[in-house]
mmCIF file of C-alpha atoms in Angstrom:
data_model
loop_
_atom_site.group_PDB
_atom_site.id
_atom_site.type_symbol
_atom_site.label_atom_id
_atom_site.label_comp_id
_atom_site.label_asym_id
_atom_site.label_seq_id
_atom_site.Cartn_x
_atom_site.Cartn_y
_atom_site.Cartn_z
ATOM 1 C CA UNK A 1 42.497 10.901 -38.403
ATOM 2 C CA UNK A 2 39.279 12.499 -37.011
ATOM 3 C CA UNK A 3 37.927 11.585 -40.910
ATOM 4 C CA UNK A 4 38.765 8.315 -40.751
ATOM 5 C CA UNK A 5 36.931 8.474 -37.323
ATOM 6 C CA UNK A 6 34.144 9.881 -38.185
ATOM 7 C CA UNK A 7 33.659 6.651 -40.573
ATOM 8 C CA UNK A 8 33.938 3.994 -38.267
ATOM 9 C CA UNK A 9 30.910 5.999 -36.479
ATOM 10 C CA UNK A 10 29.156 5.583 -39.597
ATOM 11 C CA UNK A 11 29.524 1.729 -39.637
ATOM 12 C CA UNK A 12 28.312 0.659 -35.981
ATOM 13 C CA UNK A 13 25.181 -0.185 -36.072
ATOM 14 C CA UNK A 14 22.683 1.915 -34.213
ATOM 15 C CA UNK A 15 21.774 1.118 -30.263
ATOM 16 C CA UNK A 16 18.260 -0.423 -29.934
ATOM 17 C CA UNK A 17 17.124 1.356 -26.441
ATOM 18 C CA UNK A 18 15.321 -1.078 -24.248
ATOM 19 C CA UNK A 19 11.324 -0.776 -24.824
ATOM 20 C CA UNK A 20 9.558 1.550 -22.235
ATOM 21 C CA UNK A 21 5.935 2.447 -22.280
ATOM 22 C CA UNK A 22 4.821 5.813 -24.128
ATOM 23 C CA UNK A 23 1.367 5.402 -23.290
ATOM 24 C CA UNK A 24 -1.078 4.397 -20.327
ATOM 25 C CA UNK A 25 -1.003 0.782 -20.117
ATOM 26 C CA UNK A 26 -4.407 -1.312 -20.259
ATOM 27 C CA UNK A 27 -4.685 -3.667 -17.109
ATOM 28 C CA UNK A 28 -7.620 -6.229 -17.218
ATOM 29 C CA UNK A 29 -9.101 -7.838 -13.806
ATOM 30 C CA UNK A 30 -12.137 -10.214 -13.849
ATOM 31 C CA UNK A 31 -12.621 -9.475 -11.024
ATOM 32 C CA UNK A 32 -15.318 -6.406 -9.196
ATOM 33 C CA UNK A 33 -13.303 -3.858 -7.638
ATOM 34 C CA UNK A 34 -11.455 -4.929 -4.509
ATOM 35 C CA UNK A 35 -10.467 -8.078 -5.146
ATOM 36 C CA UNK A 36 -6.841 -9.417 -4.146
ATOM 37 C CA UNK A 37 -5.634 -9.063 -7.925
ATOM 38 C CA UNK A 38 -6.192 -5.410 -7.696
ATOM 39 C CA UNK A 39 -4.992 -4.721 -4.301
ATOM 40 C CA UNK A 40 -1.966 -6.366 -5.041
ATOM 41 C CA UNK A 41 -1.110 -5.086 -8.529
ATOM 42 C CA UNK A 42 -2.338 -1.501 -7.516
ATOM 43 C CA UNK A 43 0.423 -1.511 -4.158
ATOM 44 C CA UNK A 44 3.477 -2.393 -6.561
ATOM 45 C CA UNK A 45 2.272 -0.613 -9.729
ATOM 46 C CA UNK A 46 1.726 2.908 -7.803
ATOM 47 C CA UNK A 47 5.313 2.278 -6.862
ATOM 48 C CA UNK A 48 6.559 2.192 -10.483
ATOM 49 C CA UNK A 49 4.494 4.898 -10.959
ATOM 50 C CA UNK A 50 6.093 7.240 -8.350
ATOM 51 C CA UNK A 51 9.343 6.329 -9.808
ATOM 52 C CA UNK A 52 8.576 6.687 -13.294
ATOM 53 C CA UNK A 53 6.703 9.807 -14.588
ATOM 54 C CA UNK A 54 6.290 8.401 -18.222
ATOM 55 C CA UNK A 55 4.258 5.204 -16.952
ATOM 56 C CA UNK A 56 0.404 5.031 -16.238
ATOM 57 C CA UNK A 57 -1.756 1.949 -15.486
ATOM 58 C CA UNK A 58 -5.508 1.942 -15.775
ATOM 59 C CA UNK A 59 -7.495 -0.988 -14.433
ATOM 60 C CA UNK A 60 -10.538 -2.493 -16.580
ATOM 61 C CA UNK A 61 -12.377 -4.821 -13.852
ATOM 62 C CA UNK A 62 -14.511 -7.558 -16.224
ATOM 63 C CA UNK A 63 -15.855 -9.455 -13.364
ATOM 64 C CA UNK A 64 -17.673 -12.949 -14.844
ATOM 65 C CA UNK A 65 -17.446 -16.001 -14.666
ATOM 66 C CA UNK A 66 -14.596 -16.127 -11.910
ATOM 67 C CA UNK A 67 -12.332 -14.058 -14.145
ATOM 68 C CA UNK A 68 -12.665 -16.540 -17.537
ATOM 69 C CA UNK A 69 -14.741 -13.523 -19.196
ATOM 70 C CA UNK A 70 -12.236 -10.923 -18.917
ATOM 71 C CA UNK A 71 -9.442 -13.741 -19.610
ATOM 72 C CA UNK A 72 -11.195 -15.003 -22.763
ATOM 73 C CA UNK A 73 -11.395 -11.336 -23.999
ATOM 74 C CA UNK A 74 -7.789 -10.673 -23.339
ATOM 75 C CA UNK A 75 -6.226 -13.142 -25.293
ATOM 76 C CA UNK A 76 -7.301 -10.857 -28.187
ATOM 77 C CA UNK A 77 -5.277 -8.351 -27.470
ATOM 78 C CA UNK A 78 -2.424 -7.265 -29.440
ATOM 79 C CA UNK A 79 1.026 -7.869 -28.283
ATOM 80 C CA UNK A 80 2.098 -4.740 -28.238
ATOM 81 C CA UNK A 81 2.995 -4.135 -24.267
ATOM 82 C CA UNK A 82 0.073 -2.227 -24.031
ATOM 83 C CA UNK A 83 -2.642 -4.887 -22.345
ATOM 84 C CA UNK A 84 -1.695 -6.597 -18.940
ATOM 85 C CA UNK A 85 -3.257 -9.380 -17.212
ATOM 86 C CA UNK A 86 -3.656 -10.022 -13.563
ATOM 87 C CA UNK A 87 -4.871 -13.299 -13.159
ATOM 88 C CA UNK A 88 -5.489 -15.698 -10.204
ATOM 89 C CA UNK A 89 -3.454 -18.888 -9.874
ATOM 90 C CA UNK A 90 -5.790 -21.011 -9.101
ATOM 91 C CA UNK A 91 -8.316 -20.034 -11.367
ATOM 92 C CA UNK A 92 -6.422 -19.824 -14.499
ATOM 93 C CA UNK A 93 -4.304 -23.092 -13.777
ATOM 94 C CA UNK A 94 -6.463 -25.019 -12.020
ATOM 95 C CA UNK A 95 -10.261 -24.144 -10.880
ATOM 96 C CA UNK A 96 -11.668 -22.599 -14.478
ATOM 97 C CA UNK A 97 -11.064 -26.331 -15.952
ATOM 98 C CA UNK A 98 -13.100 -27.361 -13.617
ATOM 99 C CA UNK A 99 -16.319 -25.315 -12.202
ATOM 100 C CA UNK A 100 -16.183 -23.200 -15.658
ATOM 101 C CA UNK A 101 -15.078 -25.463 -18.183
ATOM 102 C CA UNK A 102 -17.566 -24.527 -21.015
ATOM 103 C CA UNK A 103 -17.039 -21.046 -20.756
ATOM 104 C CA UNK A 104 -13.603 -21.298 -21.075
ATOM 105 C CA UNK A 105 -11.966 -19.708 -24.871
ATOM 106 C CA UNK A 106 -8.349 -19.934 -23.694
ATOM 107 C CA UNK A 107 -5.749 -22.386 -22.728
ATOM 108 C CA UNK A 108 -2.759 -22.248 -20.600
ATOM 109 C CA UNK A 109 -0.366 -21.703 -24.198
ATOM 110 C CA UNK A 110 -2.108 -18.399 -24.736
ATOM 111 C CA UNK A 111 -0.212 -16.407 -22.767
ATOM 112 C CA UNK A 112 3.264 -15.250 -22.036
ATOM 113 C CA UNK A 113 4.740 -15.063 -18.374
ATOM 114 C CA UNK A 114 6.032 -12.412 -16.753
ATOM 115 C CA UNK A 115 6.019 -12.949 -12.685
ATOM 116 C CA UNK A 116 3.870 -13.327 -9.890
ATOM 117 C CA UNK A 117 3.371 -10.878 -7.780
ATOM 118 C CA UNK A 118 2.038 -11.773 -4.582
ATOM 119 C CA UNK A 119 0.003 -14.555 -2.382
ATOM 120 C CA UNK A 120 -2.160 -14.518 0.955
ATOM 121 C CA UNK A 121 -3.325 -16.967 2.616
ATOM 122 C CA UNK A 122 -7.164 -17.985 2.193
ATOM 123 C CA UNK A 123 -9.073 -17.202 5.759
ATOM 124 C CA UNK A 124 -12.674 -18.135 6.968
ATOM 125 C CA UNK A 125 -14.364 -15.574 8.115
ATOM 126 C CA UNK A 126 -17.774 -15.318 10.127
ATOM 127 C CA UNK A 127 -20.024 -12.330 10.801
ATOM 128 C CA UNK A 128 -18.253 -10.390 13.789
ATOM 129 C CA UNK A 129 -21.211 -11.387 16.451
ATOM 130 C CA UNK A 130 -21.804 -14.681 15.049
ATOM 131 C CA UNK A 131 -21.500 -17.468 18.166
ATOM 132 C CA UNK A 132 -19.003 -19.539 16.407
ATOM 133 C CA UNK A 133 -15.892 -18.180 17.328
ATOM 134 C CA UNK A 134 -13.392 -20.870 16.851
ATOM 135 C CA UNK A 135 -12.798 -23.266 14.107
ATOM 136 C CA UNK A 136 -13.439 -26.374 16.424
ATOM 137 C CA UNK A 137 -17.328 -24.643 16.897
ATOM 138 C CA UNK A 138 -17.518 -24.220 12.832
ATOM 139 C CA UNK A 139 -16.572 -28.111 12.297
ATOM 140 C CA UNK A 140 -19.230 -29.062 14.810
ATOM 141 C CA UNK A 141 -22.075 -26.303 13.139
ATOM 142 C CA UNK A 142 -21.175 -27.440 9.466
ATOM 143 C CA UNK A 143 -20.964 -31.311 10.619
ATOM 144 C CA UNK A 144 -24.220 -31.551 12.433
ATOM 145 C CA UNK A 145 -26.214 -28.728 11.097
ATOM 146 C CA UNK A 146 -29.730 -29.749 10.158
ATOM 147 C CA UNK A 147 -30.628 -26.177 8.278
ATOM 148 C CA UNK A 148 -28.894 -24.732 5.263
ATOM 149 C CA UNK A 149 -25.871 -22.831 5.415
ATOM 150 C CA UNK A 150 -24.589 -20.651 2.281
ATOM 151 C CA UNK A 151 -20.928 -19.917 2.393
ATOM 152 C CA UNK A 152 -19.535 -16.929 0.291
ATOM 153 C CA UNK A 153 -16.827 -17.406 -2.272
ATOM 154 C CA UNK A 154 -14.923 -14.651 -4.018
ATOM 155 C CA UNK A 155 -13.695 -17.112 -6.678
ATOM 156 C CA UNK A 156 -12.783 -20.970 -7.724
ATOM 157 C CA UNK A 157 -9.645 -21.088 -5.841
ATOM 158 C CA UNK A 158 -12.091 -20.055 -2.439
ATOM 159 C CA UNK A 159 -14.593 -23.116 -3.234
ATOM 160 C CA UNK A 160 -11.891 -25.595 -3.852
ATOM 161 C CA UNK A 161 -10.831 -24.645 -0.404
ATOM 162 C CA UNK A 162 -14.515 -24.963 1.046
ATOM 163 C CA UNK A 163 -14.786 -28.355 -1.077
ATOM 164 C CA UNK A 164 -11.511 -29.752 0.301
ATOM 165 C CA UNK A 165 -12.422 -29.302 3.960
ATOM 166 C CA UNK A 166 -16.584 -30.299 2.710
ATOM 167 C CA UNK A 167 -14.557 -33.459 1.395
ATOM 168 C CA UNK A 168 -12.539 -34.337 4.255
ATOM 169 C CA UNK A 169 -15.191 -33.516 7.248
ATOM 170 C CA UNK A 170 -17.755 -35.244 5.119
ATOM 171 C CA UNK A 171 -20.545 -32.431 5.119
ATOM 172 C CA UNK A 172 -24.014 -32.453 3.294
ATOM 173 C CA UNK A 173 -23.685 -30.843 -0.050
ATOM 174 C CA UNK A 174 -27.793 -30.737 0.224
ATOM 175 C CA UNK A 175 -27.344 -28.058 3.408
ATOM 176 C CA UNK A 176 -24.025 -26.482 2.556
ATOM 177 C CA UNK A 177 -23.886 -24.199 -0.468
ATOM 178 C CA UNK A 178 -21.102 -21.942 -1.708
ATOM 179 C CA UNK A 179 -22.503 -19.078 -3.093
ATOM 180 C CA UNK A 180 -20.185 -17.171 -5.773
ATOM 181 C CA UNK A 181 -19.917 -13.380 -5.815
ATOM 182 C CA UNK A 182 -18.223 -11.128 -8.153
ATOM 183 C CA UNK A 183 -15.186 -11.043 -6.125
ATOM 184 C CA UNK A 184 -13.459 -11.220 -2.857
ATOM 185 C CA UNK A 185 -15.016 -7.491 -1.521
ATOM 186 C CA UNK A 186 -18.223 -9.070 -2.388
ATOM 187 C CA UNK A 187 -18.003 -11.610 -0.256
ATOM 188 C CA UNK A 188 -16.526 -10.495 2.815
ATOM 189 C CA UNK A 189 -19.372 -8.136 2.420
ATOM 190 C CA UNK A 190 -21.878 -10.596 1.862
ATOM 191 C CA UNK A 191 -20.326 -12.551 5.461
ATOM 192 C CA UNK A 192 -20.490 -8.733 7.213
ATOM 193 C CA UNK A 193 -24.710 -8.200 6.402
ATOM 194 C CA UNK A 194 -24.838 -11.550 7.541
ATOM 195 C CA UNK A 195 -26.375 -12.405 4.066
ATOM 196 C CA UNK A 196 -24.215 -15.345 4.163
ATOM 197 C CA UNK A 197 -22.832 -17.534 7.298
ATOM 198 C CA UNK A 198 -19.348 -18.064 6.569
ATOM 199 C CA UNK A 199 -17.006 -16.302 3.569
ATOM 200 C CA UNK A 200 -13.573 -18.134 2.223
ATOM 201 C CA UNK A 201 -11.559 -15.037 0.793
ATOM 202 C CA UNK A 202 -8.136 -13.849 0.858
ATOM 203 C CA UNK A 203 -7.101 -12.648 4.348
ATOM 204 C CA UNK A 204 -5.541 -9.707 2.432
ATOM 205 C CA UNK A 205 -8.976 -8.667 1.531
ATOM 206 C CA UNK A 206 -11.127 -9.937 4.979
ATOM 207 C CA UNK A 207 -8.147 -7.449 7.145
ATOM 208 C CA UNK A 208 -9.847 -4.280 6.767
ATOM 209 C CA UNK A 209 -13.722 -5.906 7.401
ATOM 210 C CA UNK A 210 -11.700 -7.612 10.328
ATOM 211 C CA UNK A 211 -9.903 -4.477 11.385
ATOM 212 C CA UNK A 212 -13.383 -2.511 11.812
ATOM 213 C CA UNK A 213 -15.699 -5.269 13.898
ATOM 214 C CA UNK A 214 -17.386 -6.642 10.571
ATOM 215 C CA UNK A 215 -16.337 -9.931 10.183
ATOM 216 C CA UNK A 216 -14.178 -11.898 12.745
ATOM 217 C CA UNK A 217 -11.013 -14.353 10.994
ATOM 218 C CA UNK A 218 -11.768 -17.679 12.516
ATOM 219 C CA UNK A 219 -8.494 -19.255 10.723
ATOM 220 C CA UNK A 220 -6.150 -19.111 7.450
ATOM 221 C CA UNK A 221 -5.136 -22.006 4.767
ATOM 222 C CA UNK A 222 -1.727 -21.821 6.018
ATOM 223 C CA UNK A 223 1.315 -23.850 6.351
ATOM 224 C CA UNK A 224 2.245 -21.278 9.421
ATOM 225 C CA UNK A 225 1.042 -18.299 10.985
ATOM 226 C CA UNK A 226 0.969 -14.898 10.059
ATOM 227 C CA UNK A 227 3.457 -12.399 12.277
ATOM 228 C CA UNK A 228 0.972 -9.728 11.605
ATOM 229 C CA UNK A 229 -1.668 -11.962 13.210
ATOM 230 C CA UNK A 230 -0.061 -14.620 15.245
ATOM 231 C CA UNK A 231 -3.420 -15.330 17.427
ATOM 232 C CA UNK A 232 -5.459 -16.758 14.188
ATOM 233 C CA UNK A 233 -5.017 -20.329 13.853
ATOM 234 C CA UNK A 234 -4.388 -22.804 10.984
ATOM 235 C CA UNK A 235 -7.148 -24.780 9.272
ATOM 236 C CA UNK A 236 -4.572 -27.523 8.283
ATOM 237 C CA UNK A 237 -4.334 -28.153 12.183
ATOM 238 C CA UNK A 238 -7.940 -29.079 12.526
ATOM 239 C CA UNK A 239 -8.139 -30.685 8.571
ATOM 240 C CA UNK A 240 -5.144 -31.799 7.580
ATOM 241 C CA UNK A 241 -3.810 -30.368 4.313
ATOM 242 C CA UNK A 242 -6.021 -27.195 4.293
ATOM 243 C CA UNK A 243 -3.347 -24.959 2.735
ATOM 244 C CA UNK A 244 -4.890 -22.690 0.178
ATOM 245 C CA UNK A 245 -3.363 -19.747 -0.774
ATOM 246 C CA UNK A 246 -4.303 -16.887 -3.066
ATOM 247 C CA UNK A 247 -2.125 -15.118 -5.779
ATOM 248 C CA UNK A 248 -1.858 -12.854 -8.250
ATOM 249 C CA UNK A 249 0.264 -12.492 -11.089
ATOM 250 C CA UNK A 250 1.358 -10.627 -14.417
ATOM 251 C CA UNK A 251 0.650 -12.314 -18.100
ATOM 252 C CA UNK A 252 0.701 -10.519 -21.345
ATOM 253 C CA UNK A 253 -0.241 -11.717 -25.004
ATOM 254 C CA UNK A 254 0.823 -14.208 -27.002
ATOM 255 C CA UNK A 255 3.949 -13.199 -29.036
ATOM 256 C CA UNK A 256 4.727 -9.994 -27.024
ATOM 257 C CA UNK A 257 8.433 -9.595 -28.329
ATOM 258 C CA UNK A 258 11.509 -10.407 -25.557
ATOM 259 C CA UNK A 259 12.316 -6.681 -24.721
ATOM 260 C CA UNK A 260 8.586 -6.060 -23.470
ATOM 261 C CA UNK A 261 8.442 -9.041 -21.507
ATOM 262 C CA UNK A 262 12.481 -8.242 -20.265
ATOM 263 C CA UNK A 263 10.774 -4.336 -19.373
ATOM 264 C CA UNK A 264 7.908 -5.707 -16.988
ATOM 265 C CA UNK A 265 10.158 -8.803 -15.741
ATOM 266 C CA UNK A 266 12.940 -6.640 -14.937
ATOM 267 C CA UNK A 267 10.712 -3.500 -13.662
ATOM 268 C CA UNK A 268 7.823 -5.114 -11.237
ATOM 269 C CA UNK A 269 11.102 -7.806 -9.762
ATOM 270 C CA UNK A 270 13.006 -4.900 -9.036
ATOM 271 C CA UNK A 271 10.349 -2.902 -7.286
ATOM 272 C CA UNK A 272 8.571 -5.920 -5.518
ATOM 273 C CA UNK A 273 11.858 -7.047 -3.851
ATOM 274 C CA UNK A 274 12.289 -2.977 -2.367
ATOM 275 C CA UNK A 275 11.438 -2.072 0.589
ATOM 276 C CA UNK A 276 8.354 -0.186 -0.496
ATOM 277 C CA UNK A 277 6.729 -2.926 -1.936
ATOM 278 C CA UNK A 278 7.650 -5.301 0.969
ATOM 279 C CA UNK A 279 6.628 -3.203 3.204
ATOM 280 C CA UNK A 280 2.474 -2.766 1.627
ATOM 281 C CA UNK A 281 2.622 -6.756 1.422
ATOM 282 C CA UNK A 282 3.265 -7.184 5.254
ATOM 283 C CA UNK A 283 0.880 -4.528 5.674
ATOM 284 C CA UNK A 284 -1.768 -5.754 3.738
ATOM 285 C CA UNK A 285 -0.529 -9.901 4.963
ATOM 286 C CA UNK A 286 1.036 -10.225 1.514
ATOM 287 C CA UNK A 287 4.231 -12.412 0.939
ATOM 288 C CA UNK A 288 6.418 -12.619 -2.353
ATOM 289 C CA UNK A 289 8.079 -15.557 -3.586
ATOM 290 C CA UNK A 290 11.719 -14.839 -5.292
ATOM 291 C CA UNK A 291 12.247 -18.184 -7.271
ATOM 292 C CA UNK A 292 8.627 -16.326 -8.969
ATOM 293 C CA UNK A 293 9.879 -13.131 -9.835
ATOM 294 C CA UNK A 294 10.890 -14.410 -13.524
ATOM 295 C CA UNK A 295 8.942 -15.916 -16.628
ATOM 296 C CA UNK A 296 10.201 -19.200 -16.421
ATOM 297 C CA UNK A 297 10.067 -19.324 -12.473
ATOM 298 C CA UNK A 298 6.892 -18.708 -12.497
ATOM 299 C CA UNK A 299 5.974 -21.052 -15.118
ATOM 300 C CA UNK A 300 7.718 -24.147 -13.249
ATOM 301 C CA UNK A 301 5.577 -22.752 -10.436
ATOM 302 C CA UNK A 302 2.347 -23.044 -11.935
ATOM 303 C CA UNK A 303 3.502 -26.664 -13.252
ATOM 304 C CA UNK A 304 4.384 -27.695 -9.489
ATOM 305 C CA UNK A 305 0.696 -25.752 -8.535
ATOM 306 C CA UNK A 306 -1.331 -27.904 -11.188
ATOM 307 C CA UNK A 307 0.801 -31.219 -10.248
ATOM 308 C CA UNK A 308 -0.677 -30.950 -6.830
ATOM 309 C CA UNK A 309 -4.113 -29.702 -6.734
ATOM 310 C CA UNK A 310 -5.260 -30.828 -10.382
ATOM 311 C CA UNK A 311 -5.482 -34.525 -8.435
ATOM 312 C CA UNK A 312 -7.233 -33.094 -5.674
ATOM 313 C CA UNK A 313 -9.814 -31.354 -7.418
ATOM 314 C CA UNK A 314 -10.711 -34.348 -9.791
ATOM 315 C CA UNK A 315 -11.150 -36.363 -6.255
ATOM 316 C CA UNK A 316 -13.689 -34.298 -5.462
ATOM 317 C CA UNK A 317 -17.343 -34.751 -5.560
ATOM 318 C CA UNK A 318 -19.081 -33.021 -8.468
ATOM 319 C CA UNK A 319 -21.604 -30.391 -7.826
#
C-alpha cells in the first residue's frame, strides 16, 4: 500500500510557487526627487518592505522631459519583474501627446497594468507673504495684470490645469507663462524664493512648504474639500470644471508573464487598502480609489481619464 503510494506521488505534477522577488527591484521616476510619484510609491512600498524581509526597491529618478525620458528608456526593459514604473496619469495618457509629442518613443500598448496607487488634488500655491491671498484676488491679478507673471509647473498634468483656467478666464498668453521644472519639489520651491508668482503642484507635495510658512495654498482642483484642510477652497467654485487631480501608478514591461503581474497586483492592493497605507495617504492628503486597485480597473480608468480631458486639451489654444 505505502508502494503503491509512494507512486501516485511520483505522478502529480510538481507545485509552481507563486513568483516573489529574489532581488532588489529597479523603480524608474522621471521625475527629480520629491515629486508625488515618489512620495506616494515610497509610503506603500516601505510598507511591503517592513513586511517582507526578502523585498527591496531602489528608485532611479530620470527627470526630462515631464517623465517621457525615463518612460521611453523603460520600455526597454526586460520583463522579468525586476523594472517598475511609476508614472503620472496625466502625463502618460494624456499631456505627453500633447506638449511633448516629438519626444515621445512609446505608446499607451507598451506597457502592462498593474494598479494605481494614489491621487491628490492639484493646489495653487503663492509665496507665503505674497498679497494675494484668496483665489477671487488671483483671478483679478492674472485678468488685469499688465506685467508678466511666470507660473511654476511640476509637470503636463499642472499646465493643463493652468491652461484650463488661462482658457476659461481668458488671460494673455503674452504676460502669463508656465515655467516647467524638473518636478513638483522644484516648483513649490521655485513659488517659496519667490522666483516664480504662482506654482500648480500636487497639494501632497505643496503640504510640507505650506506647513512651514513657505508657500500659502490659495485653493485645490477639487470636486470637494479636503478633511485634512477643510478651510482651502475649490477652484471649480470660482472656474467651473477646475478639477485636476494628480496620480500615480504602477506599470511594468511588455510581456511580463501573469504570476508577476498577479505578485504586484495582489501585494501593493493588499497593503494600500491597510490601515498603514491609509493612514500615510490622509497624512500626506492622499486618497485611493478601489475600482483601481486591479490591471483592468485601472485600464478602464485611464480610458474614462483620456475620454474626458483628451477633448479638453485639443480645445485649447496652442502655445
Amino acid at each position: 500500500m505505502f508502494k503503491k503510494f509512494l507512486m501516485l506521488l511520483l505522478l502529480v505534477p510538481t507545485l509552481v510557487l507563486a513568483w516573489e522577488p529574489t532581488k532588489p527591484i529597479n523603480v524608474y521616476i522621471g521625475f527629480a526627487p520629491g515629486s508625488g510619484n515618489e512620495l506616494s510609491f515610497r509610503g506603500v512600498s516601505s510598507i511591503i518592505e517592513k513586511q517582507n524581509k526578502n523585498v527591496n526597491f531602489v528608485i532611479f529618478n530620470r527627470p526630462g522631459v515631464d517623465g517621457v525620458v525615463a518612460m521611453n528608456d523603460f520600455i526597454t526593459k526586460p520583463a522579468d519583474g525586476y523594472h517598475v514604473y511609476i508614472p503620472s496619469h496625466q502625463g502618460i495618457w494624456v499631456t505627453a501627446e500633447y506638449f511633448n509629442k516629438p519626444a515621445v518613443k512609446y505608446t499607451l500598448n507598451d506597457f502592462e497594468y498593474v494598479l494605481s496607487i494614489a491621487k491628490s488634488p492639484l493646489a495653487l500655491v503663492v509665496p507665503y507673504d505674497s498679497p494675494v491671498t484668496t483665489v477671487p484676488t488671483f483671478i483679478n491679478h492674472v485678468r488685469y495684470t499688465t506685467k508678466p507673471i511666470n507660473i511654476a509647473a511640476g509637470s503636463g498634468a499642472h499646465k493643463l490645469a493652468y491652461n484650463y483656467i488661462a482658457d476659461k478666464l481668458k488671460l494673455d498668453a503674452n504676460l502669463i507663462k508656465t515655467i516647467s521644472y524638473k518636478g513638483p519639489a522644484q516648483a513649490v520651491m521655485a513659488v517659496a524664493s519667490k522666483e516664480a508668482d504662482y506654482g500648480i503642484l500636487p497639494v501632497a507635495v505643496a503640504q510640507t512648504m505650506s506647513q512651514s510658512n513657505k508657500v500659502r495654498i490659495l485653493a485645490i482642483f477639487s470636486e470637494q474639500k479636503l478633511a485634512q484642510i477643510p478651510q482651502i477652497p475649490l477652484m471649480h467654485d470660482y472656474v467651473a470644471g477646475a478639477n485636476v487631480y494628480a496620480a500615480w501608478g504602477i506599470i511594468l514591461p511588455k510581456t511580463t508573464p501573469k504570476e508577476i503581474i498577479e505578485w504586484y497586483t495582489t501585494t501593493f492592493a493588499a497593503t494600500i487598502r491597510g490601515s498603514d497605507a491609509q493612514r500615510f495617504l490622509r497624512n500626506n492628503l492622499m486618497f485611493s480609489t478601489e475600482s483601481e486597485l486591479t490591471p483592468k480597473g485601472f485600464e478602464n480608468s485611464m480610458k474614462q481619464w483620456r475620454k474626458q480631458w483628451i477633448p479638453i486639451i485639443e480645445h485649447l489654444p496652442k502655445e
